[in-house]
Tab-separated table of C-alpha atoms and ligand atoms in Angstrom:
chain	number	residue	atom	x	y	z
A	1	UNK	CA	-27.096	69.419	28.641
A	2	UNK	CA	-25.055	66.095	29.469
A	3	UNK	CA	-24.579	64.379	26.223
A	4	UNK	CA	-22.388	60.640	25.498
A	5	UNK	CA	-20.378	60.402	22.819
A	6	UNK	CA	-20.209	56.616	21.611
A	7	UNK	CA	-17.107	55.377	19.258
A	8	UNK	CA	-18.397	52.220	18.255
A	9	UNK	CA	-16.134	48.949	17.042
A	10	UNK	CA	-16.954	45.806	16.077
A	11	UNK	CA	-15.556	44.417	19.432
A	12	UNK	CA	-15.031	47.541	20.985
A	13	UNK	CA	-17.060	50.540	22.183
A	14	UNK	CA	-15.236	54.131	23.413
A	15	UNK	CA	-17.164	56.294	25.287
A	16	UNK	CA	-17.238	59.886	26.679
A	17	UNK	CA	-19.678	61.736	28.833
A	18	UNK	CA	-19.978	65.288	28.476
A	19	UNK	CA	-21.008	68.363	30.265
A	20	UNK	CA	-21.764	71.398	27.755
A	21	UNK	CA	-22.314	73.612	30.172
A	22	UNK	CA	-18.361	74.636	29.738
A	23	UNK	CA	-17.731	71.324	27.782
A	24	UNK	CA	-16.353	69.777	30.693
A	25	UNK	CA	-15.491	66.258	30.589
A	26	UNK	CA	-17.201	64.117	33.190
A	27	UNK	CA	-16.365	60.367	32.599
A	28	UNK	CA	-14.684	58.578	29.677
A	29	UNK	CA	-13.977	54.569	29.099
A	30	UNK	CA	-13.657	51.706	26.772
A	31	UNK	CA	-15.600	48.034	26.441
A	32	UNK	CA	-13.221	46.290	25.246
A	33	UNK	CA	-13.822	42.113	23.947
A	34	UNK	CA	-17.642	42.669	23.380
A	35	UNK	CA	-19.150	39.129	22.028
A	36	UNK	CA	-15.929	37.333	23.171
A	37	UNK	CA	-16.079	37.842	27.576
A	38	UNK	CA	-15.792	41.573	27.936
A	39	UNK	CA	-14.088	44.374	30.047
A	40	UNK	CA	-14.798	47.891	31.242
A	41	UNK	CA	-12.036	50.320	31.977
A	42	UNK	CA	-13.741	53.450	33.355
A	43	UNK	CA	-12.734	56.875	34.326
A	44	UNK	CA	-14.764	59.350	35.975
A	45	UNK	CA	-13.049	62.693	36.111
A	46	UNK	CA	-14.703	63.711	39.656
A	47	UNK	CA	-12.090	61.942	41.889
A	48	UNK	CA	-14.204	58.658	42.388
A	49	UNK	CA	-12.134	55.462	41.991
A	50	UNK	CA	-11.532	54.241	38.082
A	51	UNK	CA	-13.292	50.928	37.338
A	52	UNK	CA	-11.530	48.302	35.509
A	53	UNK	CA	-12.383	44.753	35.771
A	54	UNK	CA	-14.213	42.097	33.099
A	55	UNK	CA	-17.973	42.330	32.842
A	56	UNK	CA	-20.002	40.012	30.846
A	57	UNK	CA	-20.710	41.705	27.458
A	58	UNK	CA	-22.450	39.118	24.927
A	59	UNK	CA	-23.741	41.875	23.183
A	60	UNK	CA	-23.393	46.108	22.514
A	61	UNK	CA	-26.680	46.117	24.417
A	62	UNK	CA	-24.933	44.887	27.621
A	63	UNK	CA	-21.783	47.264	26.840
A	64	UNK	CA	-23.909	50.605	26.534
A	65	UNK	CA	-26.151	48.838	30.167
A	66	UNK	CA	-22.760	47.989	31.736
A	67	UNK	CA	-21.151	52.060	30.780
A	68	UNK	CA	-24.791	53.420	31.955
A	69	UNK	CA	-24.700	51.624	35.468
A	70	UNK	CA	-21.121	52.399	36.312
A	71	UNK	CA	-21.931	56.752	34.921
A	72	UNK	CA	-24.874	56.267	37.819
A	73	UNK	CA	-23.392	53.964	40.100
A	74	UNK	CA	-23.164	55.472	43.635
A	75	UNK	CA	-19.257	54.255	43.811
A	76	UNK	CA	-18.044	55.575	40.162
A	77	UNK	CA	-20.548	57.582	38.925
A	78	UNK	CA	-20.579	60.997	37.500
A	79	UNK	CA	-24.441	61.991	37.280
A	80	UNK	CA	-27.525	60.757	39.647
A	81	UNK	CA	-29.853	59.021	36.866
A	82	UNK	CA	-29.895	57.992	33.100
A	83	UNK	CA	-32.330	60.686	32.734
A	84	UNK	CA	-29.945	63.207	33.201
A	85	UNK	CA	-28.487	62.451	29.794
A	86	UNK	CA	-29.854	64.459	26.810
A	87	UNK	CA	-28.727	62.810	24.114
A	88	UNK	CA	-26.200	60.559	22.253
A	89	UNK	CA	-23.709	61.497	19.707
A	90	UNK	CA	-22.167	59.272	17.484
A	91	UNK	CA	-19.444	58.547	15.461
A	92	UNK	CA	-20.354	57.065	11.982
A	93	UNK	CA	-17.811	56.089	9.780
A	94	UNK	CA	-19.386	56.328	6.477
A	95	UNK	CA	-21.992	58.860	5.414
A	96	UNK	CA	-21.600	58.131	1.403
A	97	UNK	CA	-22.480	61.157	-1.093
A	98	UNK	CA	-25.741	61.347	1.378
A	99	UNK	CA	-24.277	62.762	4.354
A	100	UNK	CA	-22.603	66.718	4.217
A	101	UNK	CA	-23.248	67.477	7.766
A	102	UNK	CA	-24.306	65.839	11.287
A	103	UNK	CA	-27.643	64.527	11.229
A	104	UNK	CA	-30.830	63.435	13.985
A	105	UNK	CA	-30.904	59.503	13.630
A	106	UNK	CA	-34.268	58.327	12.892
A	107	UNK	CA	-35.513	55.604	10.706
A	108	UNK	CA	-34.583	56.657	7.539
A	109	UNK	CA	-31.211	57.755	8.834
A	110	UNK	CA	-30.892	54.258	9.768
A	111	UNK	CA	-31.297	53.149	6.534
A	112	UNK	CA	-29.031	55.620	4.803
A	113	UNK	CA	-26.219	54.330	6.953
A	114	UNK	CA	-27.179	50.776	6.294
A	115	UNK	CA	-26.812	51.049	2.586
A	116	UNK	CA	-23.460	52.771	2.923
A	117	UNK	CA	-22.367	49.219	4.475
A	118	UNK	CA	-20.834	47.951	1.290
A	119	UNK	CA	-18.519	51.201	1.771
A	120	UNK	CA	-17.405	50.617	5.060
A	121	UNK	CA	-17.984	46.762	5.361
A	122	UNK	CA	-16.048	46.504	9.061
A	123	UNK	CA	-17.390	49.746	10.165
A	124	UNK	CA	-20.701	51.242	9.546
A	125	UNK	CA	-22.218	47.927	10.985
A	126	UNK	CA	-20.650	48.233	14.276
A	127	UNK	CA	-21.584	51.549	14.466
A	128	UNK	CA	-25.554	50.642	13.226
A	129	UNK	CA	-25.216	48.277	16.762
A	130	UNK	CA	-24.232	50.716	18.477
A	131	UNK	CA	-26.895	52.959	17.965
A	132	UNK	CA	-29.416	49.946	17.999
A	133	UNK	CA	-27.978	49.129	21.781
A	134	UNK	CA	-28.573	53.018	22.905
A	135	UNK	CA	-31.723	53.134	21.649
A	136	UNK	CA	-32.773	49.399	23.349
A	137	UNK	CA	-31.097	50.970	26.915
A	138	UNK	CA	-32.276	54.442	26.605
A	139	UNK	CA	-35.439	54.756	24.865
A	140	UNK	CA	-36.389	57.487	23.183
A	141	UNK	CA	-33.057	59.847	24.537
A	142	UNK	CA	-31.943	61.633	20.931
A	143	UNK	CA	-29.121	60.259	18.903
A	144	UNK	CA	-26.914	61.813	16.191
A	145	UNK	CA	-24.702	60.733	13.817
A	146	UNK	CA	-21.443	62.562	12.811
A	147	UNK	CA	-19.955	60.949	9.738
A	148	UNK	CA	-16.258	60.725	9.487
A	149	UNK	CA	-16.647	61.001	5.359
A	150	UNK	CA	-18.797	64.416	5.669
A	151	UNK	CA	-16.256	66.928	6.406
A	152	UNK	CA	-14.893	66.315	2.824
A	153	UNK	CA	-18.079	66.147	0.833
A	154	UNK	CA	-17.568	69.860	0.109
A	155	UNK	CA	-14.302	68.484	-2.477
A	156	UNK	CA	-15.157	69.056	-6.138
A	157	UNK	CA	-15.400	66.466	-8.390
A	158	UNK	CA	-11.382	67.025	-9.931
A	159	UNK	CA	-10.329	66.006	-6.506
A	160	UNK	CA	-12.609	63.322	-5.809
A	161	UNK	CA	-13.085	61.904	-9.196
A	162	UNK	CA	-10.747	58.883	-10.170
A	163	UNK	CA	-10.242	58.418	-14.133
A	164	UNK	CA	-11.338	55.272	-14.047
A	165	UNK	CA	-14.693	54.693	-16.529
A	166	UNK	CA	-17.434	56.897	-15.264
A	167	UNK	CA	-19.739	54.513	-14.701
A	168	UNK	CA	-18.212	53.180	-11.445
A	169	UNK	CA	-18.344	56.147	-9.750
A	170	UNK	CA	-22.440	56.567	-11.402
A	171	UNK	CA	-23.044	53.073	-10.504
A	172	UNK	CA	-21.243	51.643	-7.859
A	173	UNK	CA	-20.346	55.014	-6.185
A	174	UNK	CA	-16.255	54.579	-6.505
A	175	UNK	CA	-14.799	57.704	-5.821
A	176	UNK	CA	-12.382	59.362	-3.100
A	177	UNK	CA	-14.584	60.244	0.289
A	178	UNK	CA	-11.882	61.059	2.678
A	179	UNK	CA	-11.551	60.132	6.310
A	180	UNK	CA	-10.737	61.994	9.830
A	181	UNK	CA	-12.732	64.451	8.537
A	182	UNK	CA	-14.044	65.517	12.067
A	183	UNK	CA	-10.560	66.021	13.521
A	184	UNK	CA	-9.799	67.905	10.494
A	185	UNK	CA	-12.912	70.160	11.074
A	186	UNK	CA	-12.154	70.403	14.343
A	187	UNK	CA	-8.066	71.640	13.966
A	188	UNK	CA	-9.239	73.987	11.537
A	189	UNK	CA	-11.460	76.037	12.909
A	190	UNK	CA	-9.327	76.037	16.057
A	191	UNK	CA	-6.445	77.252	13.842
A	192	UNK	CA	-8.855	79.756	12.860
A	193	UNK	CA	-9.000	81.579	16.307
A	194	UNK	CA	-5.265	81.223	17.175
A	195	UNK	CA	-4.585	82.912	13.555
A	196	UNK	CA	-7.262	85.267	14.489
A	197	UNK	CA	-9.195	85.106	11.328
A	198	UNK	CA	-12.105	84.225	9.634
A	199	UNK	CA	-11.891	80.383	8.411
A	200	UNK	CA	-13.572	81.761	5.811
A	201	UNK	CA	-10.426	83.691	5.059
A	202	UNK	CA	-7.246	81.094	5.541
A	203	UNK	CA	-6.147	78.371	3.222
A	204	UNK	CA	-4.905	75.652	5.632
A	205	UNK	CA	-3.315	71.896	5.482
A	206	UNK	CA	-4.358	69.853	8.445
A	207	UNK	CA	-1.846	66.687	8.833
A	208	UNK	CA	-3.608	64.481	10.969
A	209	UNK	CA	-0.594	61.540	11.658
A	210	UNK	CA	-1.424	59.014	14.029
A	211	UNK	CA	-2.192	54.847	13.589
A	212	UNK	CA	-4.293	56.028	10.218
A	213	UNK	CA	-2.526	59.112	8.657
A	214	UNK	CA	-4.280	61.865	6.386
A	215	UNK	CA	-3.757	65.463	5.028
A	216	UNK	CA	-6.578	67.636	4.247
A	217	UNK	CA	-6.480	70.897	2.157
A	218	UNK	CA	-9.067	73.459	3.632
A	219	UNK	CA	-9.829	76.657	1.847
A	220	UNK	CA	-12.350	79.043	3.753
A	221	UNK	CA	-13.144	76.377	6.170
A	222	UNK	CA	-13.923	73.879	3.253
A	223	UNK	CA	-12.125	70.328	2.903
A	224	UNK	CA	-11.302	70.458	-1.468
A	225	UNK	CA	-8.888	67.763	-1.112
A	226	UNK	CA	-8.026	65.268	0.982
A	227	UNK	CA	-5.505	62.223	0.853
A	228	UNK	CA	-7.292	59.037	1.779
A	229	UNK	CA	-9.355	58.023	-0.986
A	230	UNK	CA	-12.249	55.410	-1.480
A	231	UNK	CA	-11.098	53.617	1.681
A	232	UNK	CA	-8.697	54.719	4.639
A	233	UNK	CA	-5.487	52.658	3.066
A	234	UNK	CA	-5.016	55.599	0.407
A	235	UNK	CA	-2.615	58.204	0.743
A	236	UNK	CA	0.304	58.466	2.929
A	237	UNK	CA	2.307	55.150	4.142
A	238	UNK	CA	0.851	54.611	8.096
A	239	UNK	CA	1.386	52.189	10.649
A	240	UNK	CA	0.751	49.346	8.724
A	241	UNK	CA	-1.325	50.707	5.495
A	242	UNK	CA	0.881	50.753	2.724
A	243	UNK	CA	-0.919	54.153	1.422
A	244	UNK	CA	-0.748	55.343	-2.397
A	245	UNK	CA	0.863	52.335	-4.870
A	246	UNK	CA	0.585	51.479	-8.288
A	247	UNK	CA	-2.506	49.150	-8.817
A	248	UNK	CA	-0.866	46.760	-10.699
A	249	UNK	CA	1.114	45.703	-8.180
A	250	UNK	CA	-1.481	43.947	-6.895
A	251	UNK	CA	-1.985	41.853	-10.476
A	252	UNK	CA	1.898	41.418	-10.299
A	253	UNK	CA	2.148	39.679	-6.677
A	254	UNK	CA	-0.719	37.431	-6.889
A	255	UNK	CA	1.579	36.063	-9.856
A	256	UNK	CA	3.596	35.720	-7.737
A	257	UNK	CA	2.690	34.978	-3.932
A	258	UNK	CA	0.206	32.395	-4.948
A	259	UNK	CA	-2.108	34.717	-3.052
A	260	UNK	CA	-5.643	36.312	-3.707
A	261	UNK	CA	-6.764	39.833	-3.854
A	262	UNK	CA	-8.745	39.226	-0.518
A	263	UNK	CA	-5.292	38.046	0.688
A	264	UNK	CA	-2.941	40.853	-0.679
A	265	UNK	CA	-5.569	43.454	0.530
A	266	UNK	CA	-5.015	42.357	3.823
A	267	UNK	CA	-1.591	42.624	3.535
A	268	UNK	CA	-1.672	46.211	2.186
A	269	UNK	CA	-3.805	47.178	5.099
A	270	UNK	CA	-2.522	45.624	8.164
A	271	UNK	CA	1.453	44.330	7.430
A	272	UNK	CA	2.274	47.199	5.263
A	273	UNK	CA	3.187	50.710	5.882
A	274	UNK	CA	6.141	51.768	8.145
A	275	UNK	CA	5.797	48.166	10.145
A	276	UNK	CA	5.972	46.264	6.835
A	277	UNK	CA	9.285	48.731	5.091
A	278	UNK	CA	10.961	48.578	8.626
A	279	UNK	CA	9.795	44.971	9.667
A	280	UNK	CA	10.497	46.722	13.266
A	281	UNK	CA	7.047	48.347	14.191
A	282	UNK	CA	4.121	50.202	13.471
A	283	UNK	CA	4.443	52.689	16.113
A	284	UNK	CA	6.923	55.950	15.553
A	285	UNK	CA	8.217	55.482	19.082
A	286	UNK	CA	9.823	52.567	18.017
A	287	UNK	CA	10.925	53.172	15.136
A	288	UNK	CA	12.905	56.184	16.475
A	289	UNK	CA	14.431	54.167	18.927
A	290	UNK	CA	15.201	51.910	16.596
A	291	UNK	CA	16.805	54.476	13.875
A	292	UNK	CA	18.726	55.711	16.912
A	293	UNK	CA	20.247	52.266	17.204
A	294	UNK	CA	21.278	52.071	13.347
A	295	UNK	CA	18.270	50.106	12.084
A	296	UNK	CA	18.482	51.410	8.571
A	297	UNK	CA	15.000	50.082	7.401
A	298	UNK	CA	13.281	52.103	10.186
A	299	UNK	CA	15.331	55.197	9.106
A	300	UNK	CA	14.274	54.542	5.891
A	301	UNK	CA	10.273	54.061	6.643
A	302	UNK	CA	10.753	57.215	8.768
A	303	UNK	CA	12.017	59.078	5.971
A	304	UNK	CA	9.024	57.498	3.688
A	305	UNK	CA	6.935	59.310	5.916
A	306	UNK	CA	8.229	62.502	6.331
A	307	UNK	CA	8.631	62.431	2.510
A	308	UNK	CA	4.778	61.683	1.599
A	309	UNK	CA	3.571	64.136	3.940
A	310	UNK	CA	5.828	66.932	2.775
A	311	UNK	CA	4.818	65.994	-1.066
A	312	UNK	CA	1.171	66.063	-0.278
A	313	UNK	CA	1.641	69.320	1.465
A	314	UNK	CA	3.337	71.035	-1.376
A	315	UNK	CA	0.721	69.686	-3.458
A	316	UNK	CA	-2.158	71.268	-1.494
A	317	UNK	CA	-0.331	74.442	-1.836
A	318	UNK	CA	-0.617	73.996	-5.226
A	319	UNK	CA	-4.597	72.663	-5.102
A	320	UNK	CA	-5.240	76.013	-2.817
A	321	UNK	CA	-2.589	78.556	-4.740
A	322	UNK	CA	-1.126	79.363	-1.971
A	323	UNK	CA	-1.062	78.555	1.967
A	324	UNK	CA	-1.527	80.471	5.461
A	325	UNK	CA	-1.880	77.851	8.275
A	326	UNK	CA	-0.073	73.588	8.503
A	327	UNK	CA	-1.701	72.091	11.153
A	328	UNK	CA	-0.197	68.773	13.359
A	329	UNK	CA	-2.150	66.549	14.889
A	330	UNK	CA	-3.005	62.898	15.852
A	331	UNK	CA	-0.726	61.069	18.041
A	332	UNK	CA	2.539	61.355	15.833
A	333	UNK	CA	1.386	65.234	15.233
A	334	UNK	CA	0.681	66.057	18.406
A	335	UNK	CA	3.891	64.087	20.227
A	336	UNK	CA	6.974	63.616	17.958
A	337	UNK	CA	8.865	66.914	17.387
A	338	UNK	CA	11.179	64.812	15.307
A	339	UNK	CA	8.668	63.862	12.425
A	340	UNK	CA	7.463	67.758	12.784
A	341	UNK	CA	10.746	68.877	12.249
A	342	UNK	CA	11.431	66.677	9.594
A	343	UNK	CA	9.014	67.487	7.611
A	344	UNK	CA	9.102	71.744	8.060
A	345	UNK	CA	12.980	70.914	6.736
A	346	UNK	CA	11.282	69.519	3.386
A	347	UNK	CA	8.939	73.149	3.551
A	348	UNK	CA	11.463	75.879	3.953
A	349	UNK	CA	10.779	77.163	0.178
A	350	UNK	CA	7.677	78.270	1.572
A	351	UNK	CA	9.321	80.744	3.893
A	352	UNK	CA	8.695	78.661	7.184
A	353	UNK	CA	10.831	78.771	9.623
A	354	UNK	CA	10.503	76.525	12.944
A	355	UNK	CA	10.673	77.640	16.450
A	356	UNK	CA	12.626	74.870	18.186
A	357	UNK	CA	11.531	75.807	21.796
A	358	UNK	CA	8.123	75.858	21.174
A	359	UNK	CA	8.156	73.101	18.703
A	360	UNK	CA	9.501	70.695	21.650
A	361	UNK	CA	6.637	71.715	23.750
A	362	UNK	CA	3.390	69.273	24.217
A	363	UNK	CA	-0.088	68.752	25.037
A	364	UNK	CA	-1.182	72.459	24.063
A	365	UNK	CA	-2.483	74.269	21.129
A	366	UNK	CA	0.841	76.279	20.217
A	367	UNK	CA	1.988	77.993	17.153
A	368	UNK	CA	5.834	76.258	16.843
A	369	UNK	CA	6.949	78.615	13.868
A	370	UNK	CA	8.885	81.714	14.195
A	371	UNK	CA	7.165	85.278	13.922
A	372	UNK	CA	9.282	86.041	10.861
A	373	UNK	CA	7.372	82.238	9.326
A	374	UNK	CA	5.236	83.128	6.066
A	375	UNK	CA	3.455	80.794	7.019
A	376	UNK	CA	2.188	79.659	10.484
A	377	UNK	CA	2.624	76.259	11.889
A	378	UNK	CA	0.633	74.867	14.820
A	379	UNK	CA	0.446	71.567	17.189
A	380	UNK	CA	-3.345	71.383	17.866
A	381	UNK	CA	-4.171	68.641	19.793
A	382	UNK	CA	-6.956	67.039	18.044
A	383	UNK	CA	-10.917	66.244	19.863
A	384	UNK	CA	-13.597	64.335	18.003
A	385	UNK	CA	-15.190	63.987	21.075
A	386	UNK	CA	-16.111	67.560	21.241
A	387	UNK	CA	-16.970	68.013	17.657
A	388	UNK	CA	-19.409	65.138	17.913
A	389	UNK	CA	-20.738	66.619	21.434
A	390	UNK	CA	-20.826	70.042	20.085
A	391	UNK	CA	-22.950	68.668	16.825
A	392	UNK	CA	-25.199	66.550	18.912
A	393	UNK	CA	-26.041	69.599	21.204
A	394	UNK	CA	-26.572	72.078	18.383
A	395	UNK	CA	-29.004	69.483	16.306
A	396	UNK	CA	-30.994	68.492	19.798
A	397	UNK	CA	-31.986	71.805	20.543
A	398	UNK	CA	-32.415	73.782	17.743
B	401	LIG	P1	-3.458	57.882	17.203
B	401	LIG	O1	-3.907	56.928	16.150
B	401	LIG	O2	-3.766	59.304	16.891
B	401	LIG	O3	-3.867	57.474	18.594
B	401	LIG	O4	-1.848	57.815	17.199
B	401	LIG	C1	-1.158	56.691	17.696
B	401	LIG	C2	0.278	56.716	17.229
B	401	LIG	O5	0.923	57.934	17.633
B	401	LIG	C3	1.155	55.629	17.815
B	401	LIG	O6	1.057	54.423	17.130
B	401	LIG	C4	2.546	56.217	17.668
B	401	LIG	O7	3.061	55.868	16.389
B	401	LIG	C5	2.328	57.708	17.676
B	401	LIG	N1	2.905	58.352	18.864
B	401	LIG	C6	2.340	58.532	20.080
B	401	LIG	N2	3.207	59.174	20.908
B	401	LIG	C7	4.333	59.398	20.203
B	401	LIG	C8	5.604	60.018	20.470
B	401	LIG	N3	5.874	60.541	21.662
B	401	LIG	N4	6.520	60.042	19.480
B	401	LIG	C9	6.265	59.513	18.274
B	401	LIG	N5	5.089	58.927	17.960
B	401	LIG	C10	4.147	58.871	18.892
């Protein structure tokens, strides 16, 4: 079965096509500037030429038409006819409480995601559009959902409660869902068959560190704590989210900025983080560079990082009584050996001990710590694609 995996933005729309038959990747691109002009950068993975030039997208609908001609198109294409695509999987955001697993879309799916909106106000309705435009191109072709908040719907309520009067969380539903939950899935079952054990078996911590940054404690293959919170700002500091701070600094700068909550939020979530502390850059490369060159507030936001993550670490050890397995990955996990290193110095009470060969290796799943380690440490390149492929395939034919 041939199944697409759709990422949808509000502007934006990511795409991969899929072969299961030995999950082999046939074509991936982006639509980029949907509802401004529009442009499709498109790679099939069969030798054909790559596309990239502007097509008109006014709407999703032309997107998902414009990605559908170019997968069939005699010059760039990677299968015959639409009708040799099985299905669609794709990635949803926001699943609330009423979403644990992957799930067929059909009306009252639709629905459900709709009135998870007010949770994810930028992102569940690009992703409803998304769907909408599939279903107005293809028909009747099945469609899934996989729900970035489900992974961690297995947490009990100590680690997802806040203390904050119950009735918010009974009412209005405020409580810590968790995010990346399908690379987390993903890492951890793969760290499952490099340890050679039963998931059901390993206590693992999955540091997913890229743009959006979050650590997941997984005992027996089941997320029971997780670091973002109600919203992807909590946590650790990231690019440019400012992660965990005390609430009333919010009260405390509107004081004195002269500026609103709507304002400051913004603030927190997009000028903050490791681009706001080292007024240099969101982006690690960067910032090393720039730490290399004596920019002290860059070494500083570096060592903010490195910091949070290996505090949240030791305090899934604690959450899980013990660990076997850290996993890295996300862009920063899976490409600086710097920020891995950094961090396994904070972690040597736990008996690890780093293999600096094989942590300066990339692009492959690799265990970087020493046989002598207590416990393992792995790079594991992350795939949502697959996940979301793999759950599409697995819910369409059975
Ligand atoms: P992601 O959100 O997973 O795509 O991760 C993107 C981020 O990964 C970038 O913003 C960089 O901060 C980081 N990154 C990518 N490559 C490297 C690298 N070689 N060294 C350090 N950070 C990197």
């Amino acid at each position: 079965m041939k199944i697409l995996v759709i990422n949808c933005g509000s502007s934006s729309l990511k795409y991969q096509l899929l072969d299961m038959e030995g999950e082999k990747l046939l074509a991936k691109g982006l639509c980029e500037r949907i509802g401004i002009d529009g442009h499709l950068s498109h790679k099939p993975q069969n030798g054909k030429p790559v596309f990239d030039e502007d097509v008109a997208m006014p709407t999703h609908t032309e997107a998902i038409a414009a990605v559908l001609d170019k997968l069939t198109s005699a010059e760039y294409g990677v299968v015959a006819s639409m009708d040799e695509i099985g299905a669609v999987g794709h990635r949803v955001v926001h699943g609330g409480e009423k979403f644990a697993e992957s799930v067929r879309i059909n009306d009252d799916v639709m629905d459900a995601i709709a009135e998870c909106i007010p949770l994810a106000p930028l992102h569940n309705p690009a992703n409803i559009t998304g769907i909408e435009a599939c279903k107005a191109v293809m028909g009747d072709v099945p469609q899934v959902a996989v729900f970035d908040t489900a992974f961690h719907q297995s947490m009990p309520g100590k680690a997802f409660m806040y203390a904050i009067p119950y009735e918010y969380y009974s009412d209005l539903k405020v409580r810590r869902y968790g995010f990346h939950g399908t690379s987390h899935r993903y890492v951890s079952k793969r760290a499952a068959e490099m340890l050679g054990k039963p998931i059901e078996e390993l206590k693992l911590i999955s540091c997913h560190m890229g743009n959006g940054s979050s650590i997941c404690a997984i005992n027996g293959g089941k997320s029971v704590d997780t670091s973002m919170g109600f919203t992807p700002i909590a946590g650790l500091p990231m690019g440019t989210r400012c992660g965990d701070i005390d609430v009333s600094i919010l009260e405390y700068l509107a004081a004195n900025t002269g500026k609103d909550v709507k304002e400051l939020t913004n603030i927190l979530n997009k000028k903050s983080g490791v681009l706001g502390v080292s007024g240099v850059s969101s982006d690690f490369r960067d910032l090393d560079n720039a730490a290399a060159d004596g920019n002290d507030r860059a070494a500083l936001a570096l060592d903010m990082f490195h910091y949070a993550v290996a505090k949240t670490v030791g305090s899934y050890v604690a959450a899980m009584n013990g660990v076997d397995g850290i996993i890295f990955t996300a862009g920063i996990g899976e490409n600086s050996a710097s920020t891995r290193a950094a961090i396994c110095e904070y972690l040597t009470y736990l008996g690890i001990e780093i293999c600096p060969e094989c942590n300066a290796k990339r692009g492959e799943d690799i265990v970087i710590s020493t046989a002598d380690s207590k416990v393992k440490v792995m790079v594991i390149p992350t795939n949502e694609e697959l996940v979301i492929a793999r759950d599409t395939k697995a819910l369409v034919e059975g």
